[in-house]
Structures are given as C-alpha cells and as structure tokens.
Amino acid sequence: MENRIIQTYGEDIWKMTTEVLEKAKLGKMIPKGSYIGIKPNLAVAKPSSSGATSSPIIVSALIEYLKKEGHDNIIILESSWIGDSTKRAYKVCGYEDISKKYNVPLFDVKDDTYTMKNYNGMDIEVSDKLLSVDFLINIPVLKGHCQTLVTGALKNMKGCISDREKRRFHARGLHTPIAYLNKVIKQDFILVDGICGDLDFEEGGNPVIMNRIFCGSDPVLIDSYMAENIGYKPYDVEYIKIAEEIGVGSADIDNAEVIILSKDETIAKPSASRKVQRLAQYVEAKQSCSACYANLIRALSRLDDEGLLYKFKNKPILIGQGFKGIEKEGIGIGQCTKGISKNIGGCPPSTTSILEFLKRV
C-alpha cells in the first residue's frame, strides 16, 4: 500500500482505528512471529487531549487488533524529549494502564544501549531495542511544530535515538538528520492520530478537534498528507523534500490513492484554546461538521502567520449545514455554502485548498 492512504472520520476513536486497520489488512502485512514495536508520540507528559501526544485509545485498539490477528509479541517504545521523563509520560498519558491490561511492556529508549549507524557521512546513534524489532508501527500526532512546521511520521522517529543524538540533531538543523535517520531505520506502518492535534506547537495547548485517523506505509507520503492537512505544501517542510530526494518515499500526493471510509458528521464544538477562540472570531459557523471547521481553523492559522487575517475582520467566513439553501453575498466554506457568492466546495475542502481560496478572495 505504498501510494495508498486510508482515512476515516468520526468521534468513536476505537471504531475508527479498527476500521482503518481492517481496510489496510495490517494483520496480513506482518510476518507471523514478528517482534512488533509500537512507537507513539509521547514527547511530553501531557494527555492526548492537549494536542501533544498519541491517544491511548488508538494504541489499545491497535493492540487488540494485533492480538486478534495472532500477533502477540509486542513492545511499546519511546523516548520523551530532553528534559522530560519517558516513564512519567507513560503514566500521565495512560500507557501504564495499557501495559497492565494487555501485558505489553513499556520500554524507555533513554535507558537503552545504542548502535552508531551512518548515512552519507552522518553518524546517528540509534536505539538497540528499536533495531531488534521486526515490524515497526509508528503513531504520530497530526500537529504543528514551532521549528519544522509539521511533526509527523519522519520526525517521530527522533524518539528512537539517544538524548545525546537529539542534541546533535538540533545543532545540525533538524531537517537533514531527520531525513537521514529514516534511511538507517525503517518504519513499516504509520497510523496517524488526527483526533485533536495542536495548531502549531509540539508541546500542545492549542488542540484543534479534527476527528480523523489515517494510515499508510510510506512515511514521506504520510507526512506530505499531514502537511496538507495543516495548511502547508509538502515541500514547505524541508525534511520531507530531503527524504524524498534520498529515496525514503514519495511526496506525490496528487497521484496517491486516498480512500475515505466515512465522512465526518459530528458538529464542531467550541474550543477552550484561546488561540483557537481568537481565530474563530473570523468565522460564522452554523452546524458545521468538525472536520470542515478544523480545516478552516488551520487555514486561518496559516493566514495569521502570514499577516493576512485582517482581510476578514469585517467579513465573517460562513461555514456549516445551517447555510444549506441560503443564497447571499459573502465567503463560504464547503459544499453546504454553495449558495454563498464566493464559495469553495468540498466535503470537507482541504486546509490547503481553503488557504489558497481565502488568499484569492
């Protein structure tokens, strides 16, 4: 499924996870008897509701699916960022409970021994436990990042190196070492937590409810799709471009097969985040589905970055099912607002398409 992305929307995280795994036939992709590693994003000790970390519900549903498919040799491995405790993150994020319930060990990469790998003259110190795994399942969070714009499947592998190596990554500028890391280690399957990732900060605090989960096996393609979900073009993220150039995968979203299993029909709820509330002041929403609303909020965040929000100060952007059948002057987002004079269709329209549309109006 190299050029395939399978996605679903909704609020039932367990059901959504199981649906995409079954559609992908993950169980058949894994050789019998494989030692399976699950790599979540637990960079900080904050619950997934903060927009920073991988949902324990997704991981629990994944483990139950794997066991049902006859795969029992499973380990969860992670290394929180420098200055935070992986063990504390496991506890705060609900992973200790997962470990006890399913008898799946939690491994702290900070306590590991390491092997020096090399690509193109760059030495990278990689976890020995990670190297012992036969099949690696990566669970990144669909969220922004203050330095690299996006943190996705490729960057989440940074939790498989030593803290000493993490410091070197920052000294080297992050992008090239992130790409090179993915030449010396391989992730076999990516399951993206797109439930409520942060707008633009890896530590969380401004979660946007997006209610989506998607999966694939090409980390470059997945990260390109993640970038577009947040409002960037794939090559805006330097490590995506480098990773494609060195053969890690393809960033060609236009020719990818994106399979949508179900559309989002959940109504968007008010956010507690002050930043999201500020962006929402530019929106008039009437019964908007959360996926469509989230894509608009992320597009507005990108406009804010570029200093273009002022254009909409006295022109609220209309969105939601409450505008069906209404014809009037204004700016409308999504197929429900097709009667609005300036409108972009789609159900939902992507963040990138909304962004380009709003720049033109």
GROMACS .gro file of C-alpha atoms in nm:
model
  361
    1MET     CA    1   0.000   0.000   0.000
    2GLU     CA    2   0.294   0.230  -0.074
    3ASN     CA    3   0.090   0.500  -0.250
    4ARG     CA    4  -0.232   0.443  -0.055
    5ILE     CA    5  -0.371   0.639   0.239
    6ILE     CA    6  -0.679   0.510   0.421
    7GLN     CA    7  -0.873   0.765   0.625
    8THR     CA    8  -1.187   0.784   0.832
    9TYR     CA    9  -1.368   1.050   1.033
   10GLY     CA   10  -1.578   1.042   1.347
   11GLU     CA   11  -1.581   1.052   1.727
   12ASP     CA   12  -1.562   0.680   1.808
   13ILE     CA   13  -1.182   0.651   1.821
   14TRP     CA   14  -1.180   0.276   1.886
   15LYS     CA   15  -1.412   0.200   1.595
   16MET     CA   16  -1.224   0.436   1.361
   17THR     CA   17  -0.890   0.276   1.446
   18THR     CA   18  -1.022  -0.074   1.386
   19GLU     CA   19  -1.183   0.028   1.056
   20VAL     CA   20  -0.865   0.166   0.901
   21LEU     CA   21  -0.656  -0.129   1.025
   22GLU     CA   22  -0.901  -0.380   0.880
   23LYS     CA   23  -0.920  -0.196   0.548
   24ALA     CA   24  -0.539  -0.186   0.532
   25LYS     CA   25  -0.522  -0.558   0.622
   26LEU     CA   26  -0.237  -0.480   0.859
   27GLY     CA   27  -0.251  -0.825   1.017
   28LYS     CA   28  -0.158  -0.985   0.685
   29MET     CA   29   0.130  -0.741   0.631
   30ILE     CA   30   0.311  -0.865   0.942
   31PRO     CA   31   0.502  -1.195   0.918
   32LYS     CA   32   0.397  -1.448   1.180
   33GLY     CA   33   0.613  -1.447   1.491
   34SER     CA   34   0.737  -1.093   1.431
   35TYR     CA   35   0.859  -0.882   1.720
   36ILE     CA   36   0.633  -0.577   1.680
   37GLY     CA   37   0.731  -0.232   1.803
   38ILE     CA   38   0.472   0.040   1.862
   39LYS     CA   39   0.618   0.392   1.859
   40PRO     CA   40   0.374   0.658   1.985
   41ASN     CA   41   0.445   1.028   2.019
   42LEU     CA   42   0.490   1.092   2.392
   43ALA     CA   43   0.736   1.379   2.363
   44VAL     CA   44   0.590   1.535   2.678
   45ALA     CA   45   0.397   1.409   2.979
   46LYS     CA   46   0.061   1.551   2.875
   47PRO     CA   47  -0.266   1.372   2.793
   48SER     CA   48  -0.369   1.336   2.430
   49SER     CA   49  -0.647   1.592   2.482
   50SER     CA   50  -0.373   1.859   2.498
   51GLY     CA   51  -0.297   1.803   2.129
   52ALA     CA   52   0.056   1.682   2.205
   53THR     CA   53   0.052   1.303   2.244
   54SER     CA   54  -0.083   0.986   2.083
   55SER     CA   55  -0.423   0.871   2.206
   56PRO     CA   56  -0.412   0.566   2.436
   57ILE     CA   57  -0.743   0.459   2.281
   58ILE     CA   58  -0.579   0.427   1.939
   59VAL     CA   59  -0.294   0.223   2.087
   60SER     CA   60  -0.534  -0.001   2.282
   61ALA     CA   61  -0.746  -0.065   1.973
   62LEU     CA   62  -0.429  -0.140   1.773
   63ILE     CA   63  -0.305  -0.392   2.030
   64GLU     CA   64  -0.642  -0.570   2.044
   65TYR     CA   65  -0.648  -0.585   1.664
   66LEU     CA   66  -0.295  -0.727   1.652
   67LYS     CA   67  -0.372  -0.991   1.913
   68LYS     CA   68  -0.690  -1.091   1.730
   69GLU     CA   69  -0.477  -1.135   1.417
   70GLY     CA   70  -0.241  -1.367   1.606
   71HIS     CA   71   0.039  -1.119   1.679
   72ASP     CA   72   0.130  -1.128   2.050
   73ASN     CA   73   0.498  -1.033   2.062
   74ILE     CA   74   0.455  -0.658   2.109
   75ILE     CA   75   0.651  -0.379   2.278
   76ILE     CA   76   0.583  -0.006   2.314
   77LEU     CA   77   0.897   0.205   2.293
   78GLU     CA   78   0.954   0.578   2.324
   79SER     CA   79   1.190   0.848   2.444
   80SER     CA   80   1.037   1.178   2.557
   81TRP     CA   81   1.216   1.495   2.465
   82ILE     CA   82   1.520   1.617   2.656
   83GLY     CA   83   1.411   1.747   2.995
   84ASP     CA   84   1.102   1.530   3.031
   85SER     CA   85   1.069   1.178   3.167
   86THR     CA   86   0.951   0.897   2.940
   87LYS     CA   87   0.833   0.700   3.242
   88ARG     CA   88   0.629   0.995   3.362
   89ALA     CA   89   0.484   1.035   3.012
   90TYR     CA   90   0.385   0.667   3.006
   91LYS     CA   91   0.197   0.721   3.333
   92VAL     CA   92   0.034   1.057   3.255
   93CYS     CA   93  -0.067   0.955   2.902
   94GLY     CA   94  -0.238   0.633   3.011
   95TYR     CA   95   0.017   0.385   2.880
   96GLU     CA   96   0.089   0.219   3.214
   97ASP     CA   97  -0.275   0.106   3.215
   98ILE     CA   98  -0.236  -0.026   2.859
   99SER     CA   99   0.074  -0.221   2.961
  100LYS     CA  100  -0.102  -0.383   3.256
  101LYS     CA  101  -0.421  -0.463   3.067
  102TYR     CA  102  -0.256  -0.622   2.762
  103ASN     CA  103   0.070  -0.744   2.915
  104VAL     CA  104   0.269  -0.532   2.669
  105PRO     CA  105   0.599  -0.398   2.806
  106LEU     CA  106   0.688  -0.028   2.800
  107PHE     CA  107   1.046   0.046   2.704
  108ASP     CA  108   1.227   0.373   2.776
  109VAL     CA  109   1.475   0.438   2.495
  110LYS     CA  110   1.663   0.676   2.727
  111ASP     CA  111   1.777   0.366   2.923
  112ASP     CA  112   1.891   0.174   2.615
  113THR     CA  113   2.227   0.099   2.459
  114TYR     CA  114   2.286   0.237   2.111
  115THR     CA  115   2.447   0.146   1.781
  116MET     CA  116   2.610   0.406   1.558
  117LYS     CA  117   2.459   0.399   1.210
  118ASN     CA  118   2.584   0.607   0.919
  119TYR     CA  119   2.423   0.756   0.613
  120ASN     CA  120   2.603   0.982   0.366
  121GLY     CA  121   2.880   1.054   0.615
  122MET     CA  122   2.649   1.138   0.907
  123ASP     CA  123   2.676   0.919   1.218
  124ILE     CA  124   2.345   0.864   1.403
  125GLU     CA  125   2.318   0.686   1.740
  126VAL     CA  126   2.014   0.455   1.721
  127SER     CA  127   1.838   0.252   1.993
  128ASP     CA  128   1.940  -0.114   2.003
  129LYS     CA  129   1.589  -0.210   2.113
  130LEU     CA  130   1.448  -0.038   1.807
  131LEU     CA  131   1.695  -0.225   1.587
  132SER     CA  132   1.580  -0.556   1.738
  133VAL     CA  133   1.220  -0.501   1.627
  134ASP     CA  134   1.098  -0.691   1.319
  135PHE     CA  135   0.798  -0.470   1.234
  136LEU     CA  136   0.763  -0.108   1.346
  137ILE     CA  137   0.427   0.069   1.376
  138ASN     CA  138   0.457   0.445   1.409
  139ILE     CA  139   0.175   0.652   1.568
  140PRO     CA  140   0.248   1.021   1.511
  141VAL     CA  141   0.009   1.301   1.603
  142LEU     CA  142  -0.122   1.534   1.333
  143LYS     CA  143   0.014   1.858   1.479
  144GLY     CA  144   0.227   2.160   1.404
  145HIS     CA  145   0.584   2.224   1.517
  146CYS     CA  146   0.747   2.556   1.602
  147GLN     CA  147   1.072   2.475   1.418
  148THR     CA  148   0.988   2.229   1.141
  149LEU     CA  149   0.625   2.343   1.076
  150VAL     CA  150   0.497   1.985   1.096
  151THR     CA  151   0.588   1.691   1.315
  152GLY     CA  152   0.486   1.364   1.157
  153ALA     CA  153   0.597   1.010   1.081
  154LEU     CA  154   0.953   1.100   0.981
  155LYS     CA  155   1.022   1.326   1.278
  156ASN     CA  156   0.857   1.091   1.529
  157MET     CA  157   1.149   0.852   1.474
  158LYS     CA  158   1.358   1.102   1.670
  159GLY     CA  159   1.226   0.920   1.977
  160CYS     CA  160   1.439   0.621   1.874
  161ILE     CA  161   1.776   0.788   1.928
  162SER     CA  162   1.979   0.885   2.234
  163ASP     CA  163   1.939   1.222   2.406
  164ARG     CA  164   2.297   1.294   2.302
  165GLU     CA  165   2.197   1.238   1.941
  166LYS     CA  166   1.888   1.458   1.981
  167ARG     CA  167   2.117   1.746   2.080
  168ARG     CA  168   2.329   1.682   1.772
  169PHE     CA  169   2.015   1.683   1.555
  170HIS     CA  170   1.931   2.034   1.674
  171ALA     CA  171   2.289   2.151   1.620
  172ARG     CA  172   2.270   2.015   1.263
  173GLY     CA  173   1.945   2.198   1.191
  174LEU     CA  174   1.695   1.908   1.234
  175HIS     CA  175   1.582   1.868   0.872
  176THR     CA  176   1.875   1.680   0.720
  177PRO     CA  177   1.933   1.449   1.019
  178ILE     CA  178   1.559   1.368   1.039
  179ALA     CA  179   1.563   1.264   0.673
  180TYR     CA  180   1.888   1.068   0.711
  181LEU     CA  181   1.758   0.890   1.023
  182ASN     CA  182   1.483   0.743   0.809
  183LYS     CA  183   1.743   0.587   0.579
  184VAL     CA  184   1.907   0.396   0.863
  185ILE     CA  185   1.585   0.278   1.031
  186LYS     CA  186   1.260   0.170   0.868
  187GLN     CA  187   0.904   0.217   0.984
  188ASP     CA  188   0.671  -0.040   0.833
  189PHE     CA  189   0.327   0.107   0.901
  190ILE     CA  190   0.205   0.450   1.008
  191LEU     CA  191  -0.121   0.508   1.197
  192VAL     CA  192  -0.185   0.881   1.234
  193ASP     CA  193  -0.370   1.024   1.533
  194GLY     CA  194  -0.559   1.316   1.381
  195ILE     CA  195  -0.812   1.349   1.662
  196CYS     CA  196  -0.710   1.683   1.814
  197GLY     CA  197  -0.350   1.776   1.733
  198ASP     CA  198  -0.208   2.115   1.824
  199LEU     CA  199  -0.221   2.405   1.578
  200ASP     CA  200   0.149   2.483   1.566
  201PHE     CA  201   0.328   2.367   1.880
  202GLU     CA  202   0.463   2.019   1.952
  203GLU     CA  203   0.406   2.062   2.328
  204GLY     CA  204   0.029   2.104   2.290
  205GLY     CA  205  -0.200   2.365   2.440
  206ASN     CA  206  -0.397   2.467   2.130
  207PRO     CA  207  -0.571   2.145   2.025
  208VAL     CA  208  -0.796   2.152   1.719
  209ILE     CA  209  -1.061   1.882   1.705
  210MET     CA  210  -1.014   1.722   1.362
  211ASN     CA  211  -1.173   1.381   1.430
  212ARG     CA  212  -0.972   1.184   1.176
  213ILE     CA  213  -0.744   0.882   1.170
  214PHE     CA  214  -0.548   0.771   0.866
  215CYS     CA  215  -0.281   0.516   0.783
  216GLY     CA  216  -0.029   0.416   0.521
  217SER     CA  217   0.314   0.265   0.477
  218ASP     CA  218   0.515   0.543   0.308
  219PRO     CA  219   0.630   0.793   0.573
  220VAL     CA  220   0.711   1.062   0.316
  221LEU     CA  221   0.366   1.034   0.159
  222ILE     CA  222   0.201   1.032   0.501
  223ASP     CA  223   0.395   1.341   0.610
  224SER     CA  224   0.308   1.516   0.284
  225TYR     CA  225  -0.058   1.445   0.351
  226MET     CA  226  -0.019   1.561   0.712
  227ALA     CA  227   0.138   1.885   0.589
  228GLU     CA  228  -0.156   1.949   0.358
  229ASN     CA  229  -0.398   1.878   0.644
  230ILE     CA  230  -0.230   2.157   0.841
  231GLY     CA  231  -0.212   2.402   0.552
  232TYR     CA  232   0.138   2.356   0.413
  233LYS     CA  233   0.261   2.220   0.083
  234PRO     CA  234   0.484   1.914   0.124
  235TYR     CA  235   0.800   2.093   0.011
  236ASP     CA  236   0.737   2.372   0.263
  237VAL     CA  237   0.872   2.116   0.511
  238GLU     CA  238   1.239   2.078   0.428
  239TYR     CA  239   1.285   1.729   0.573
  240ILE     CA  240   1.004   1.595   0.352
  241LYS     CA  241   1.185   1.721   0.042
  242ILE     CA  242   1.521   1.580   0.155
  243ALA     CA  243   1.368   1.244   0.249
  244GLU     CA  244   1.210   1.213  -0.094
  245GLU     CA  245   1.536   1.306  -0.267
  246ILE     CA  246   1.729   1.032  -0.086
  247GLY     CA  247   1.468   0.766  -0.159
  248VAL     CA  248   1.282   0.727   0.171
  249GLY     CA  249   0.947   0.763  -0.006
  250SER     CA  250   0.732   0.980  -0.232
  251ALA     CA  251   0.576   1.321  -0.164
  252ASP     CA  252   0.347   1.291  -0.468
  253ILE     CA  253   0.010   1.344  -0.302
  254ASP     CA  254  -0.158   1.422  -0.635
  255ASN     CA  255  -0.108   1.063  -0.753
  256ALA     CA  256  -0.175   0.897  -0.418
  257GLU     CA  257  -0.483   0.682  -0.371
  258VAL     CA  258  -0.669   0.835  -0.076
  259ILE     CA  259  -0.953   0.611   0.042
  260ILE     CA  260  -1.211   0.781   0.266
  261LEU     CA  261  -1.411   0.523   0.463
  262SER     CA  262  -1.660   0.765   0.618
  263LYS     CA  263  -1.730   1.137   0.625
  264ASP     CA  264  -1.742   1.344   0.941
  265GLU     CA  265  -2.093   1.434   1.051
  266THR     CA  266  -2.011   1.543   1.407
  267ILE     CA  267  -2.088   1.906   1.485
  268ALA     CA  268  -1.789   2.123   1.576
  269LYS     CA  269  -1.770   2.218   1.944
  270PRO     CA  270  -1.626   2.539   2.096
  271SER     CA  271  -1.257   2.514   2.184
  272ALA     CA  272  -1.106   2.603   2.522
  273SER     CA  273  -0.788   2.718   2.347
  274ARG     CA  274  -0.752   3.097   2.347
  275LYS     CA  275  -0.570   3.092   2.015
  276VAL     CA  276  -0.842   2.883   1.851
  277GLN     CA  277  -1.108   3.111   2.004
  278ARG     CA  278  -0.929   3.413   1.856
  279LEU     CA  279  -0.924   3.255   1.510
  280ALA     CA  280  -1.289   3.152   1.547
  281GLN     CA  281  -1.387   3.520   1.576
  282TYR     CA  282  -1.345   3.539   1.199
  283VAL     CA  283  -1.598   3.259   1.144
  284GLU     CA  284  -1.977   3.238   1.146
  285ALA     CA  285  -2.049   2.869   1.194
  286LYS     CA  286  -2.393   2.710   1.182
  287GLN     CA  287  -2.396   2.334   1.244
  288SER     CA  288  -2.051   2.292   1.092
  289CYS     CA  289  -1.902   1.942   1.086
  290SER     CA  290  -1.586   1.928   1.295
  291ALA     CA  291  -1.359   1.814   1.008
  292CYS     CA  292  -1.460   2.105   0.785
  293TYR     CA  293  -1.437   2.353   1.073
  294ALA     CA  294  -1.095   2.223   1.180
  295ASN     CA  295  -0.957   2.259   0.827
  296LEU     CA  296  -1.080   2.620   0.822
  297ILE     CA  297  -0.924   2.698   1.162
  298ARG     CA  298  -0.589   2.557   1.047
  299ALA     CA  299  -0.610   2.764   0.727
  300LEU     CA  300  -0.682   3.076   0.934
  301SER     CA  301  -0.380   2.996   1.150
  302ARG     CA  302  -0.161   2.992   0.839
  303LEU     CA  303  -0.313   3.324   0.726
  304ASP     CA  304  -0.237   3.461   1.071
  305ASP     CA  305   0.125   3.352   1.029
  306GLU     CA  306   0.138   3.547   0.703
  307GLY     CA  307  -0.031   3.858   0.845
  308LEU     CA  308  -0.338   3.825   0.620
  309LEU     CA  309  -0.620   3.778   0.871
  310TYR     CA  310  -0.703   4.149   0.866
  311LYS     CA  311  -0.879   4.092   0.531
  312PHE     CA  312  -1.164   3.917   0.711
  313LYS     CA  313  -1.209   4.149   1.008
  314ASN     CA  314  -1.545   4.276   0.885
  315LYS     CA  315  -1.628   3.982   0.656
  316PRO     CA  316  -1.711   3.671   0.861
  317ILE     CA  317  -1.639   3.342   0.686
  318LEU     CA  318  -1.951   3.127   0.665
  319ILE     CA  319  -1.944   2.752   0.724
  320GLY     CA  320  -2.184   2.474   0.815
  321GLN     CA  321  -2.503   2.288   0.732
  322GLY     CA  322  -2.708   2.581   0.858
  323PHE     CA  323  -2.624   2.766   0.536
  324LYS     CA  324  -2.772   2.499   0.306
  325GLY     CA  325  -3.016   2.657   0.060
  326ILE     CA  326  -2.918   3.012   0.155
  327GLU     CA  327  -2.813   3.246  -0.124
  328LYS     CA  328  -2.641   3.572  -0.031
  329GLU     CA  329  -2.322   3.773  -0.062
  330GLY     CA  330  -2.029   3.651   0.143
  331ILE     CA  331  -1.750   3.398   0.175
  332GLY     CA  332  -1.849   3.034   0.219
  333ILE     CA  333  -1.651   2.722   0.301
  334GLY     CA  334  -1.766   2.374   0.195
  335GLN     CA  335  -2.047   2.238  -0.019
  336CYS     CA  336  -2.311   2.341   0.237
  337THR     CA  337  -2.242   2.707   0.149
  338LYS     CA  338  -2.266   2.670  -0.228
  339GLY     CA  339  -2.530   2.944  -0.236
  340ILE     CA  340  -2.284   3.199  -0.097
  341SER     CA  341  -2.143   3.427  -0.369
  342LYS     CA  342  -1.778   3.341  -0.303
  343ASN     CA  343  -1.751   2.974  -0.220
  344ILE     CA  344  -1.514   2.679  -0.217
  345GLY     CA  345  -1.680   2.339  -0.242
  346GLY     CA  346  -1.576   2.007  -0.095
  347CYS     CA  347  -1.690   1.788   0.192
  348PRO     CA  348  -1.465   1.878   0.357
  349PRO     CA  349  -1.238   2.101   0.148
  350SER     CA  350  -0.874   2.051   0.244
  351THR     CA  351  -0.686   2.300   0.458
  352THR     CA  352  -0.456   2.381   0.166
  353SER     CA  353  -0.744   2.447  -0.075
  354ILE     CA  354  -0.920   2.668   0.183
  355LEU     CA  355  -0.598   2.861   0.238
  356GLU     CA  356  -0.545   2.925  -0.134
  357PHE     CA  357  -0.912   3.022  -0.177
  358LEU     CA  358  -0.902   3.273   0.111
  359LYS     CA  359  -0.585   3.429  -0.026
  360ARG     CA  360  -0.766   3.492  -0.356
  361VAL     CA  361  -1.091   3.646  -0.224
   0.00000   0.00000   0.00000
